[in-house]
mmCIF file of C-alpha atoms in Angstrom:
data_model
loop_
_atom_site.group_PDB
_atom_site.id
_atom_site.type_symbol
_atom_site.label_atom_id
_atom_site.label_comp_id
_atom_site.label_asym_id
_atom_site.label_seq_id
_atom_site.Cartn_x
_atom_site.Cartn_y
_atom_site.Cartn_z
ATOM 1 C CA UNK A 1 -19.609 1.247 -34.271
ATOM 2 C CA UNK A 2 -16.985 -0.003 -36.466
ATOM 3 C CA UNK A 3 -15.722 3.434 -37.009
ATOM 4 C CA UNK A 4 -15.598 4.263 -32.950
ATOM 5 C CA UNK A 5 -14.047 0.835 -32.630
ATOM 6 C CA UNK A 6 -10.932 1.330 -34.846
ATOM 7 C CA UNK A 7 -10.537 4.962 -33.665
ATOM 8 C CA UNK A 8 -10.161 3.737 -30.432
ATOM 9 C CA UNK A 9 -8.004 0.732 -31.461
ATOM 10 C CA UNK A 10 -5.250 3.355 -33.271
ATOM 11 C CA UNK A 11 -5.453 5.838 -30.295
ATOM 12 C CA UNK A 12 -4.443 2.461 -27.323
ATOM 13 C CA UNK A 13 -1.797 1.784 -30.247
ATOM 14 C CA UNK A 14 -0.462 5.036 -30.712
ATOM 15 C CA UNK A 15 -0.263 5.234 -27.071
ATOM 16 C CA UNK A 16 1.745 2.240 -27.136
ATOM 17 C CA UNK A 17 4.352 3.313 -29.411
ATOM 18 C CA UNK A 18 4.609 6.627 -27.559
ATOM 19 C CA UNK A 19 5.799 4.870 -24.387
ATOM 20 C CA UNK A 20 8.135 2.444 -26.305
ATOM 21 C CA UNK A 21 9.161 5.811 -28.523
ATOM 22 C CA UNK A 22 10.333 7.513 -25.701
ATOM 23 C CA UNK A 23 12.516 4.745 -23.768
ATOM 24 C CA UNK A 24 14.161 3.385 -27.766
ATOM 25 C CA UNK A 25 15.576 6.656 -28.800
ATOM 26 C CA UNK A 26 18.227 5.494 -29.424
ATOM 27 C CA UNK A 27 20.395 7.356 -27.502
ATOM 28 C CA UNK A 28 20.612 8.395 -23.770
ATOM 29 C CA UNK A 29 17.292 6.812 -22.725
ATOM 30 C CA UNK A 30 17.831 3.240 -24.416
ATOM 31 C CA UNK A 31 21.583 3.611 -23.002
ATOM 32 C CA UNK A 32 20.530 3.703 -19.605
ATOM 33 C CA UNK A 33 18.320 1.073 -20.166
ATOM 34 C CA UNK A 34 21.062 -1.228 -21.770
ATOM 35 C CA UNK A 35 23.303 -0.704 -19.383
ATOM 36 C CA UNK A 36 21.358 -1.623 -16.109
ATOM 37 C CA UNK A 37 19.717 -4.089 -17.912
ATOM 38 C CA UNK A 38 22.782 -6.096 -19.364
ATOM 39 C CA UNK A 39 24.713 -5.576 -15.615
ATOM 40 C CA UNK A 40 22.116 -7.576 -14.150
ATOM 41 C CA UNK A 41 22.244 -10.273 -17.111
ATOM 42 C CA UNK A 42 25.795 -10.940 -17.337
ATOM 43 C CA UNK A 43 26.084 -10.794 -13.411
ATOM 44 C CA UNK A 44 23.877 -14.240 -13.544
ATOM 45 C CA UNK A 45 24.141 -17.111 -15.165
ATOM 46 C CA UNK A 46 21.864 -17.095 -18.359
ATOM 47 C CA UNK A 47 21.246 -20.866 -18.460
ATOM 48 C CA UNK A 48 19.490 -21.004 -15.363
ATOM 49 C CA UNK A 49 17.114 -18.178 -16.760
ATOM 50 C CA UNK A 50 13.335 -20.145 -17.415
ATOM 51 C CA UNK A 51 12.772 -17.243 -19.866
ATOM 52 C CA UNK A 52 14.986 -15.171 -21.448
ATOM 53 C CA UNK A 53 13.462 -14.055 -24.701
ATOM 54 C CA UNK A 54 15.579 -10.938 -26.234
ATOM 55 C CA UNK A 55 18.174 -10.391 -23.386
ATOM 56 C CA UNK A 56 21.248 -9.429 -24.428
ATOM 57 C CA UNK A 57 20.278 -8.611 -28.185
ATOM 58 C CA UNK A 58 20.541 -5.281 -29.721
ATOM 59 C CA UNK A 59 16.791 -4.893 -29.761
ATOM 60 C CA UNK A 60 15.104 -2.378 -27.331
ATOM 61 C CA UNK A 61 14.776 -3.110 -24.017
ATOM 62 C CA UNK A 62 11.244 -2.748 -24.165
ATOM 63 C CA UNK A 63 10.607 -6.225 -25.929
ATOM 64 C CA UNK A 64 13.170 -7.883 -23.771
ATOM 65 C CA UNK A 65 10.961 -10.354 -21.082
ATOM 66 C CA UNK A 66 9.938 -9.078 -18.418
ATOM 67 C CA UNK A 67 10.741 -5.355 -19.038
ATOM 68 C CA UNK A 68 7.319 -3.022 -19.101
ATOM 69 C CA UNK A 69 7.668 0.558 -20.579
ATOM 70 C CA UNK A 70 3.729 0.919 -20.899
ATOM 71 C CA UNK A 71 2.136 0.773 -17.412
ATOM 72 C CA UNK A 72 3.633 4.109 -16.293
ATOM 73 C CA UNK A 73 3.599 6.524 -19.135
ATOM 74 C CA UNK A 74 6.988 8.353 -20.065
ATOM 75 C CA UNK A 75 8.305 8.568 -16.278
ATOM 76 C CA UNK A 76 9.721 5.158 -15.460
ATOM 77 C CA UNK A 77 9.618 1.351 -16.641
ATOM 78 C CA UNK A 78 8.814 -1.969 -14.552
ATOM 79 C CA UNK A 79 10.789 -5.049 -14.431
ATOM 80 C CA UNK A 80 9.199 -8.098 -13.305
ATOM 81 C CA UNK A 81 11.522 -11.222 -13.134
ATOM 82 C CA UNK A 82 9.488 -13.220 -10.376
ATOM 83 C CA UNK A 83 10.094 -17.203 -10.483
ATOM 84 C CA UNK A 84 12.276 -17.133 -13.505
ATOM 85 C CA UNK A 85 14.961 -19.177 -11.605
ATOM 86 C CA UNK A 86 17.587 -16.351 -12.223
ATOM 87 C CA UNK A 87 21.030 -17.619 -9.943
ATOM 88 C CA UNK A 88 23.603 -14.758 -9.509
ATOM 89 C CA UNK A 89 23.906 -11.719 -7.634
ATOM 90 C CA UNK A 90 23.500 -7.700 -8.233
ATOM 91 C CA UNK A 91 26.224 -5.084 -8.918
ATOM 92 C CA UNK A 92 25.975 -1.758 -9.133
ATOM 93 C CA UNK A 93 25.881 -1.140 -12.371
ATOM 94 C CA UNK A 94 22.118 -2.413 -12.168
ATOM 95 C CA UNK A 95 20.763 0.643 -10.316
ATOM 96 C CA UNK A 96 19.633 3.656 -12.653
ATOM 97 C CA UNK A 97 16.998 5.613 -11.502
ATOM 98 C CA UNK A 98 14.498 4.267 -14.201
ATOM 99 C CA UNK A 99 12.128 1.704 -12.265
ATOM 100 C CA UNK A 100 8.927 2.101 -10.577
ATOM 101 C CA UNK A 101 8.680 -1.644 -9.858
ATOM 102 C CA UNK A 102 10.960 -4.058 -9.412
ATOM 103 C CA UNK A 103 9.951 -7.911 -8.575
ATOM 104 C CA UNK A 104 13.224 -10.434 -8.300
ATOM 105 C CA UNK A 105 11.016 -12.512 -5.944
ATOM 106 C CA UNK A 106 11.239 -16.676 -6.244
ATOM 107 C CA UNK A 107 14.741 -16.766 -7.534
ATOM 108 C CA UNK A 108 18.298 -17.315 -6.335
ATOM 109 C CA UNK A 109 20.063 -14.387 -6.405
ATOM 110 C CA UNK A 110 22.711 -14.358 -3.318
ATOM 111 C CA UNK A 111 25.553 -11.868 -1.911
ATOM 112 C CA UNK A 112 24.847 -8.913 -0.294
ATOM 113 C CA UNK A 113 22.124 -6.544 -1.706
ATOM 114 C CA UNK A 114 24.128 -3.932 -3.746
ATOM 115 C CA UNK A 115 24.113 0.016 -1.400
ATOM 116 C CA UNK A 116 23.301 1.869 -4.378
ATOM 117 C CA UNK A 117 19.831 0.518 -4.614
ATOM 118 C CA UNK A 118 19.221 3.228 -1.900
ATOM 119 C CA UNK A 119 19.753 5.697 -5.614
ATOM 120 C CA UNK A 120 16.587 4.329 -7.374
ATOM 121 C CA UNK A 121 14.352 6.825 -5.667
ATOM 122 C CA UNK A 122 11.727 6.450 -8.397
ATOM 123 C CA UNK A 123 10.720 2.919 -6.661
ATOM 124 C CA UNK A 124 7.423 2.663 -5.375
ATOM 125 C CA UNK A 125 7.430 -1.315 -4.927
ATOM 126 C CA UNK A 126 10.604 -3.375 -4.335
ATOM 127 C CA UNK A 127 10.428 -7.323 -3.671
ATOM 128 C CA UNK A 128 12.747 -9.541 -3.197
ATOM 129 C CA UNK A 129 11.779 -12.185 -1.285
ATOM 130 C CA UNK A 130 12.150 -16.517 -1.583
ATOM 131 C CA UNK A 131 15.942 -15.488 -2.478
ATOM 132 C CA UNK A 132 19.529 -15.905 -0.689
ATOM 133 C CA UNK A 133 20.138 -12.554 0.032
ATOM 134 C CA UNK A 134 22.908 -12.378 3.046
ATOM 135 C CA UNK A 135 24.232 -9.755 5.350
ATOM 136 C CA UNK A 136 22.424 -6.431 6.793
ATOM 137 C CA UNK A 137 20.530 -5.014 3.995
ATOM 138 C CA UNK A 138 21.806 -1.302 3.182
ATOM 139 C CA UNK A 139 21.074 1.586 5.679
ATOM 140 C CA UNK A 140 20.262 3.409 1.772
ATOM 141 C CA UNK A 141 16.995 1.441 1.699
ATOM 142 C CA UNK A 142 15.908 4.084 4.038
ATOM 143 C CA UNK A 143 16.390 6.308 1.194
ATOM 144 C CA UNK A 144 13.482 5.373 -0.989
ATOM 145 C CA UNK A 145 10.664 7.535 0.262
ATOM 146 C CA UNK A 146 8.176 6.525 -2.369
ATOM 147 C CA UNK A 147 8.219 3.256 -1.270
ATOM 148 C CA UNK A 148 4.543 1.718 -0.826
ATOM 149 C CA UNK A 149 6.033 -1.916 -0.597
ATOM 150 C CA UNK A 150 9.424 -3.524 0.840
ATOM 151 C CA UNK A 151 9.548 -7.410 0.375
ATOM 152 C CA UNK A 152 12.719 -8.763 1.918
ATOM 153 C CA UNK A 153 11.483 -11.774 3.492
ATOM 154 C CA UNK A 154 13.005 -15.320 3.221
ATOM 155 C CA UNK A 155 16.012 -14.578 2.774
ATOM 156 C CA UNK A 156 19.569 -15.325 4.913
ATOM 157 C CA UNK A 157 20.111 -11.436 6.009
ATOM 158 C CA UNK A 158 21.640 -10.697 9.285
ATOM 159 C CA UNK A 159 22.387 -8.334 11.727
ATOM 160 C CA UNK A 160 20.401 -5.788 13.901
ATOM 161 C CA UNK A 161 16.986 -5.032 12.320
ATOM 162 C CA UNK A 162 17.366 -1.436 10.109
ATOM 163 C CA UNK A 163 15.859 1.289 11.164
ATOM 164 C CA UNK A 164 13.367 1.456 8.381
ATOM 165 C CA UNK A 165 12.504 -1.692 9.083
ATOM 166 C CA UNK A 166 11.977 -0.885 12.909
ATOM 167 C CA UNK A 167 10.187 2.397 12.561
ATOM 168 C CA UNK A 168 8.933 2.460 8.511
ATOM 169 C CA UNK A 169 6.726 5.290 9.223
ATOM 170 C CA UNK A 170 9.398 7.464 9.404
ATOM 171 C CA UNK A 171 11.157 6.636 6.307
ATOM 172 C CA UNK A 172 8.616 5.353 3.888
ATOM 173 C CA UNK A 173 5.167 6.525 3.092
ATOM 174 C CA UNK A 174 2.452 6.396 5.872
ATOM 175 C CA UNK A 175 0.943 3.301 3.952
ATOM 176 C CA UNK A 176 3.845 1.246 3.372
ATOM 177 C CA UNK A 177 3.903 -2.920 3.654
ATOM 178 C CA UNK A 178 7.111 -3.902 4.917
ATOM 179 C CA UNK A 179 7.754 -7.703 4.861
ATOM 180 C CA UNK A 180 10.975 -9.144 6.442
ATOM 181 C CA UNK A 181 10.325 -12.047 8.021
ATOM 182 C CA UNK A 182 12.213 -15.667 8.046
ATOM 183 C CA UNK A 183 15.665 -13.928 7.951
ATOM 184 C CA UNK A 184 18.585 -14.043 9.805
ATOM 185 C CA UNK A 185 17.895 -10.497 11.808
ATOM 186 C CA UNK A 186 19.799 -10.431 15.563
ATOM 187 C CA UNK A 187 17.031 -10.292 19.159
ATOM 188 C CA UNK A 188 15.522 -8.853 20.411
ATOM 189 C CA UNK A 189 12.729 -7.817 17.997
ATOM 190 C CA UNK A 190 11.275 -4.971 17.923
ATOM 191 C CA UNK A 191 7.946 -4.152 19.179
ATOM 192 C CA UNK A 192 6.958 -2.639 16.047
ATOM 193 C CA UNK A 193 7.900 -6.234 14.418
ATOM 194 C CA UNK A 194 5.978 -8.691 16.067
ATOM 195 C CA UNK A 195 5.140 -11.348 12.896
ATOM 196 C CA UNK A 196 9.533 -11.138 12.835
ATOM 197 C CA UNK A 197 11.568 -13.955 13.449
ATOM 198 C CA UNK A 198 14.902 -13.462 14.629
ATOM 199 C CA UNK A 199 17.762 -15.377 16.039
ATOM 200 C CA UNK A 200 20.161 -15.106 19.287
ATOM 201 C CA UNK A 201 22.841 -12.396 18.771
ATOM 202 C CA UNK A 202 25.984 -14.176 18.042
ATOM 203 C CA UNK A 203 28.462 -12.783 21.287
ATOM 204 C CA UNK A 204 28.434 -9.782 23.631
ATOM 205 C CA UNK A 205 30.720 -7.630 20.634
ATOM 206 C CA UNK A 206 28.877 -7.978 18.369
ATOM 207 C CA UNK A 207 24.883 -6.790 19.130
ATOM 208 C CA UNK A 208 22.131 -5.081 18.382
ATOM 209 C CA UNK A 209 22.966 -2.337 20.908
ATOM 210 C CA UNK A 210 26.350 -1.401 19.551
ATOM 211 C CA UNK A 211 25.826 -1.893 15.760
ATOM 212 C CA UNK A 212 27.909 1.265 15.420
ATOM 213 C CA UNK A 213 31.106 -0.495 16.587
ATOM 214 C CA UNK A 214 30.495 -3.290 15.061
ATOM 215 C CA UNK A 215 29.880 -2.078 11.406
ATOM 216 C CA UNK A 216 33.790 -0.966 11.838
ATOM 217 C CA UNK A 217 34.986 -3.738 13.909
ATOM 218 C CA UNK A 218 33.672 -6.707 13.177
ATOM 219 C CA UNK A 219 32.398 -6.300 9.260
ATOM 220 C CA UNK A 220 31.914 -9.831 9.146
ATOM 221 C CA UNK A 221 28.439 -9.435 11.260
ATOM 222 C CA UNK A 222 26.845 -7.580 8.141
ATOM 223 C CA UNK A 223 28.859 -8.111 4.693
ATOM 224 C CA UNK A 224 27.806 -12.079 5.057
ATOM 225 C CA UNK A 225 26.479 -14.529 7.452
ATOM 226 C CA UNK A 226 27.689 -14.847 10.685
ATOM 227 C CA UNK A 227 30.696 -17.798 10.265
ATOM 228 C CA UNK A 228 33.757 -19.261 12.096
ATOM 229 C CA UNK A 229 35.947 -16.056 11.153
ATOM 230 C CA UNK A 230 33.497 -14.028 12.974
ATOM 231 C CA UNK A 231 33.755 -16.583 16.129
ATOM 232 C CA UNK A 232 37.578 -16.165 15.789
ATOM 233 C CA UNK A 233 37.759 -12.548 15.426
ATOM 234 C CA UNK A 234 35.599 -12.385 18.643
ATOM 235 C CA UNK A 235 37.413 -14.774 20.524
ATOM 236 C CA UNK A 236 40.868 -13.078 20.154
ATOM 237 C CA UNK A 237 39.759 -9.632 20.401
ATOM 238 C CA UNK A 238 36.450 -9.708 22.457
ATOM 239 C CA UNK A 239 37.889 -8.054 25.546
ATOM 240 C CA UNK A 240 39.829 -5.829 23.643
ATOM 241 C CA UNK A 241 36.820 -4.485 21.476
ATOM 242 C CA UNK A 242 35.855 -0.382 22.156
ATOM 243 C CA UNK A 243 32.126 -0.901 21.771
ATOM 244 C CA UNK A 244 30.336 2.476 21.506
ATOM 245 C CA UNK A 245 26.988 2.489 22.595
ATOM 246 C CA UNK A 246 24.288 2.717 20.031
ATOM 247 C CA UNK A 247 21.117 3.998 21.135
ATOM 248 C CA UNK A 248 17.927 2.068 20.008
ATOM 249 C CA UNK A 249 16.215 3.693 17.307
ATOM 250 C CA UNK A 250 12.326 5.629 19.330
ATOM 251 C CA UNK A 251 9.670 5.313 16.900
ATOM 252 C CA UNK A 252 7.792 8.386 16.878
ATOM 253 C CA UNK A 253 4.374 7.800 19.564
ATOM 254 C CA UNK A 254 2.390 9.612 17.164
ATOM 255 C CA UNK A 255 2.300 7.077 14.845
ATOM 256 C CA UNK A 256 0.762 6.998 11.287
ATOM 257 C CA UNK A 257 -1.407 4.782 12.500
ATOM 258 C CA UNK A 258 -2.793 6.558 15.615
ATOM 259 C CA UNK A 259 -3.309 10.047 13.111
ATOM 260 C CA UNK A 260 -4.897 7.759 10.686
ATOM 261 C CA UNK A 261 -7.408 7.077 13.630
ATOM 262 C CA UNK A 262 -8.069 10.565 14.866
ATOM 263 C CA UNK A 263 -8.220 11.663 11.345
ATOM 264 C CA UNK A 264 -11.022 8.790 11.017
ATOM 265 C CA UNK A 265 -12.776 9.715 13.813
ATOM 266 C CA UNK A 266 -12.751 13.649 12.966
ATOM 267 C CA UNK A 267 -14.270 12.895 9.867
ATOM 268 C CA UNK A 268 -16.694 10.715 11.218
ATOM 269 C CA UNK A 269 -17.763 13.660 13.796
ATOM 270 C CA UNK A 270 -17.973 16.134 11.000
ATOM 271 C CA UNK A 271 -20.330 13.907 9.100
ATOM 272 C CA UNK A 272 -22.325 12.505 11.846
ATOM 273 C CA UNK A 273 -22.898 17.171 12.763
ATOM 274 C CA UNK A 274 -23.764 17.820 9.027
ATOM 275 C CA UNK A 275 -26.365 14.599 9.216
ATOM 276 C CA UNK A 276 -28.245 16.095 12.575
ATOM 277 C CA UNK A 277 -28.053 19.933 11.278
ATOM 278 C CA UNK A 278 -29.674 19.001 7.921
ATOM 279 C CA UNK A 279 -32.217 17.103 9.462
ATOM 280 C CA UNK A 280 -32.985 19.571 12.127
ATOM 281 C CA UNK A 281 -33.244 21.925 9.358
ATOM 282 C CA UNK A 282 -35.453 19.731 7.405
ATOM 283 C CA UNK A 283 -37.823 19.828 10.648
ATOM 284 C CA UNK A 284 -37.910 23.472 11.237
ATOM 285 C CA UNK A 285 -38.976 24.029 7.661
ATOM 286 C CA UNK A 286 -41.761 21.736 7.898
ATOM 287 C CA UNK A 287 -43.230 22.186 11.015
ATOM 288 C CA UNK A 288 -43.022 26.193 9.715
ATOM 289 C CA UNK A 289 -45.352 25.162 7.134
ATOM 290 C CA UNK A 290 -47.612 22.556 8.530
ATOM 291 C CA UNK A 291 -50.259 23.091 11.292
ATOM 292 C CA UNK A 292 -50.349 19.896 13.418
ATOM 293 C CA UNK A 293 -52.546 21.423 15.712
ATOM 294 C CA UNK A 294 -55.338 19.075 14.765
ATOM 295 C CA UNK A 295 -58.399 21.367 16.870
ATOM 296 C CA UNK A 296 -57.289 24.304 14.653
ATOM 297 C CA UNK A 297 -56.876 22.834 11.624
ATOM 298 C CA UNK A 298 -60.577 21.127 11.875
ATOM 299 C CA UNK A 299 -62.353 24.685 13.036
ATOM 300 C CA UNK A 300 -60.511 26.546 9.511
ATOM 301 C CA UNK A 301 -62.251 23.451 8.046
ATOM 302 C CA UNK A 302 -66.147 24.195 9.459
ATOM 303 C CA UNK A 303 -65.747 27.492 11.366
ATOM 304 C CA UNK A 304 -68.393 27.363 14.971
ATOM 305 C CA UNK A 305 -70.526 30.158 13.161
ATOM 306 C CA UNK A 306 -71.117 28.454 9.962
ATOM 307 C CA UNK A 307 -72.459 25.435 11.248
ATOM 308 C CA UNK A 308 -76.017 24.341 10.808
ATOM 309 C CA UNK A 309 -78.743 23.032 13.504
ATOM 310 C CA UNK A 310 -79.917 20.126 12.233
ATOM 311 C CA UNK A 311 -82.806 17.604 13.760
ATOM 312 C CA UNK A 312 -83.277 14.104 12.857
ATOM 313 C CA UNK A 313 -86.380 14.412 11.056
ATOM 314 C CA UNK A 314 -85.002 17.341 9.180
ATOM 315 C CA UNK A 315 -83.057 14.979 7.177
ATOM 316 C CA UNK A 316 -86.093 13.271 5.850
ATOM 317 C CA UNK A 317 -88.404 14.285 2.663
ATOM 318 C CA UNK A 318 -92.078 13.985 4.856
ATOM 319 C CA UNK A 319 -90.381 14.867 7.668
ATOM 320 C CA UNK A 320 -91.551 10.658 8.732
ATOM 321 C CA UNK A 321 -88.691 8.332 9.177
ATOM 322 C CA UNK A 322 -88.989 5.145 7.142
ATOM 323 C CA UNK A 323 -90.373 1.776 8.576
ATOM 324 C CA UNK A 324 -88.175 -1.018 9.348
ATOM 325 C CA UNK A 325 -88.589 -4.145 6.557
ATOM 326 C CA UNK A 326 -90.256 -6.014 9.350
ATOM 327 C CA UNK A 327 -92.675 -3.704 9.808
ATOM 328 C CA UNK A 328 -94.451 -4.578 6.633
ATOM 329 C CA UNK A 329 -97.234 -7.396 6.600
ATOM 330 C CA UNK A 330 -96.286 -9.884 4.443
#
């Protein structure tokens, strides 16, 4: 037992060393790594880090807090930074296509979220939430297709909701969690974001119906809360704005949800006709074989010509029934 013990102890190490192998090479791998990595450390302020144990040393990335190059073999490394109290923002120097996972939740990061996150297609689960994230978050979140979880919630963004947000199923995979609630996002919400809060749209210029114009004309709706330049801009210009008219996004009727149903109920049919066609089966093989015709069965037993006319007294030895007890004289 020993033996199988240690044999199995070397293989989970050498397994180990495989993964951190291939990201510290030394070379283009471990550059990558150090150089989204470092963007995001020296874009915050490192005393307000709770732990920071081997950021921005030489050593590989992979010992570095918070940084996992185990959990997903060769293909991609997590980063998990939740409540750390990390204060800055993110540049774009942080997004290489290397993560899987990414968790900045429970921090203060602030600014607008960087467009070229929308890059990092090898993300499967992004959350950001509890931080002070501000303007519309980037149409290139749309991007992500592997998505299986979006947490933007509790932050200060603002605008019109995104269209990936509005209809995910069309984006993201069909069993995607979206959270983005307790933000800043423009009525009216969308039906397919009921749990949503959402506040008044800040004039007639600037809505959710004509986001197109207003992503040219007034930029201050998206790149930051809306503020007293905004109120200005709309005040001197309002009549003067061209507002074209932006269609509302149509989610798809057919639904992931509603396939995911008749899919359900499909299978549930094809079970429910195997179940009765086995058991029908079942039947017709047994009553094949059995005889429950009871009459039958009992004249195979003693067939009519076979059976023997028998008196009473025939049964006895003298041919005289015995006397009952109380028949005897004491």
């Amino acid at each position: 037992m020993k033996i199988i013990a240690c044999v199995i102890f070397m293989l989970g190490c050498s397994l180990v060393l495989a993964d951190e192998s291939y990201w510290c090479d030394g070379a283009g791998r471990q550059e990558q790594m150090y150089k989204s990595l470092n963007s995001l450390y020296l874009n915050t302020d490192p005393l307000s880090w709770t732990h920071q144990h081997l950021w921005g040393t030489q050593e590989c990335p992979c010992s570095w807090y918070g940084v996992d190059c185990e959990s997903d073999g060769n293909s991609t490394i997590q980063l998990n930074l939740y409540g750390n109290g990390i204060s800055g923002n993110l540049v774009d120097g942080f997004c290489e296509d290397i993560y899987s996972f990414i968790n900045l939740s429970n921090n203060e990061f602030f600014a607008t979220l960087i467009d070229c996150i929308g890059d990092m297609t090898s993300l499967t689960d992004l959350r950001l939430s509890n931080n002070t994230f501000q303007g519309l978050p980037p149409a290139s979140l749309g991007n992500l297709s592997n998505l299986k979880k979006l947490e933007i919630d509790h932050n200060a963004f603002a605008g019109p909701f995104p269209d990936y947000i509005e209809c995910p199923e069309s984006y993201f995979k069909k069993s995607i969690e979206v959270k983005a609630s307790d933000n800043d996002f423009w009525c009216p919400t969308p039906d397919e974001c009921d749990d949503c809060t959402c506040v008044d749209e800040p004039s007639d210029a600037c809505t959710s119906i004509n986001e197109a114009a207003c992503d040219t004309e007034l930029a201050c709706c998206y790149k930051s809360s809306w503020n007293s330049e905004c109120d200005d801009f709309v005040e001197k210009n309002g009549d003067n704005i061209e507002c074209e008219d932006y269609p509302r996004v149509t989610c798809d009727e057919s639904s992931s949800d509603s396939n995911l149903f008749w899919y359900i109920l499909l299978g549930f049919c094809l079970v429910l006709c195997v179940f009765v066609g086995g058991w029908a089966a079942v039947c017709a093989v047994t009553f094949s074989k059995r005889d429950w015709r009871f009459k039958d069965v009992a004249k195979d037993l003693v067939p009519d010509d076979e059976m023997i006319d028998m008196q009473d007294e025939d049964l006895y030895y003298d041919g005289v029934p015995p006397r009952s007890s109380l028949d005897y004289e004491l």
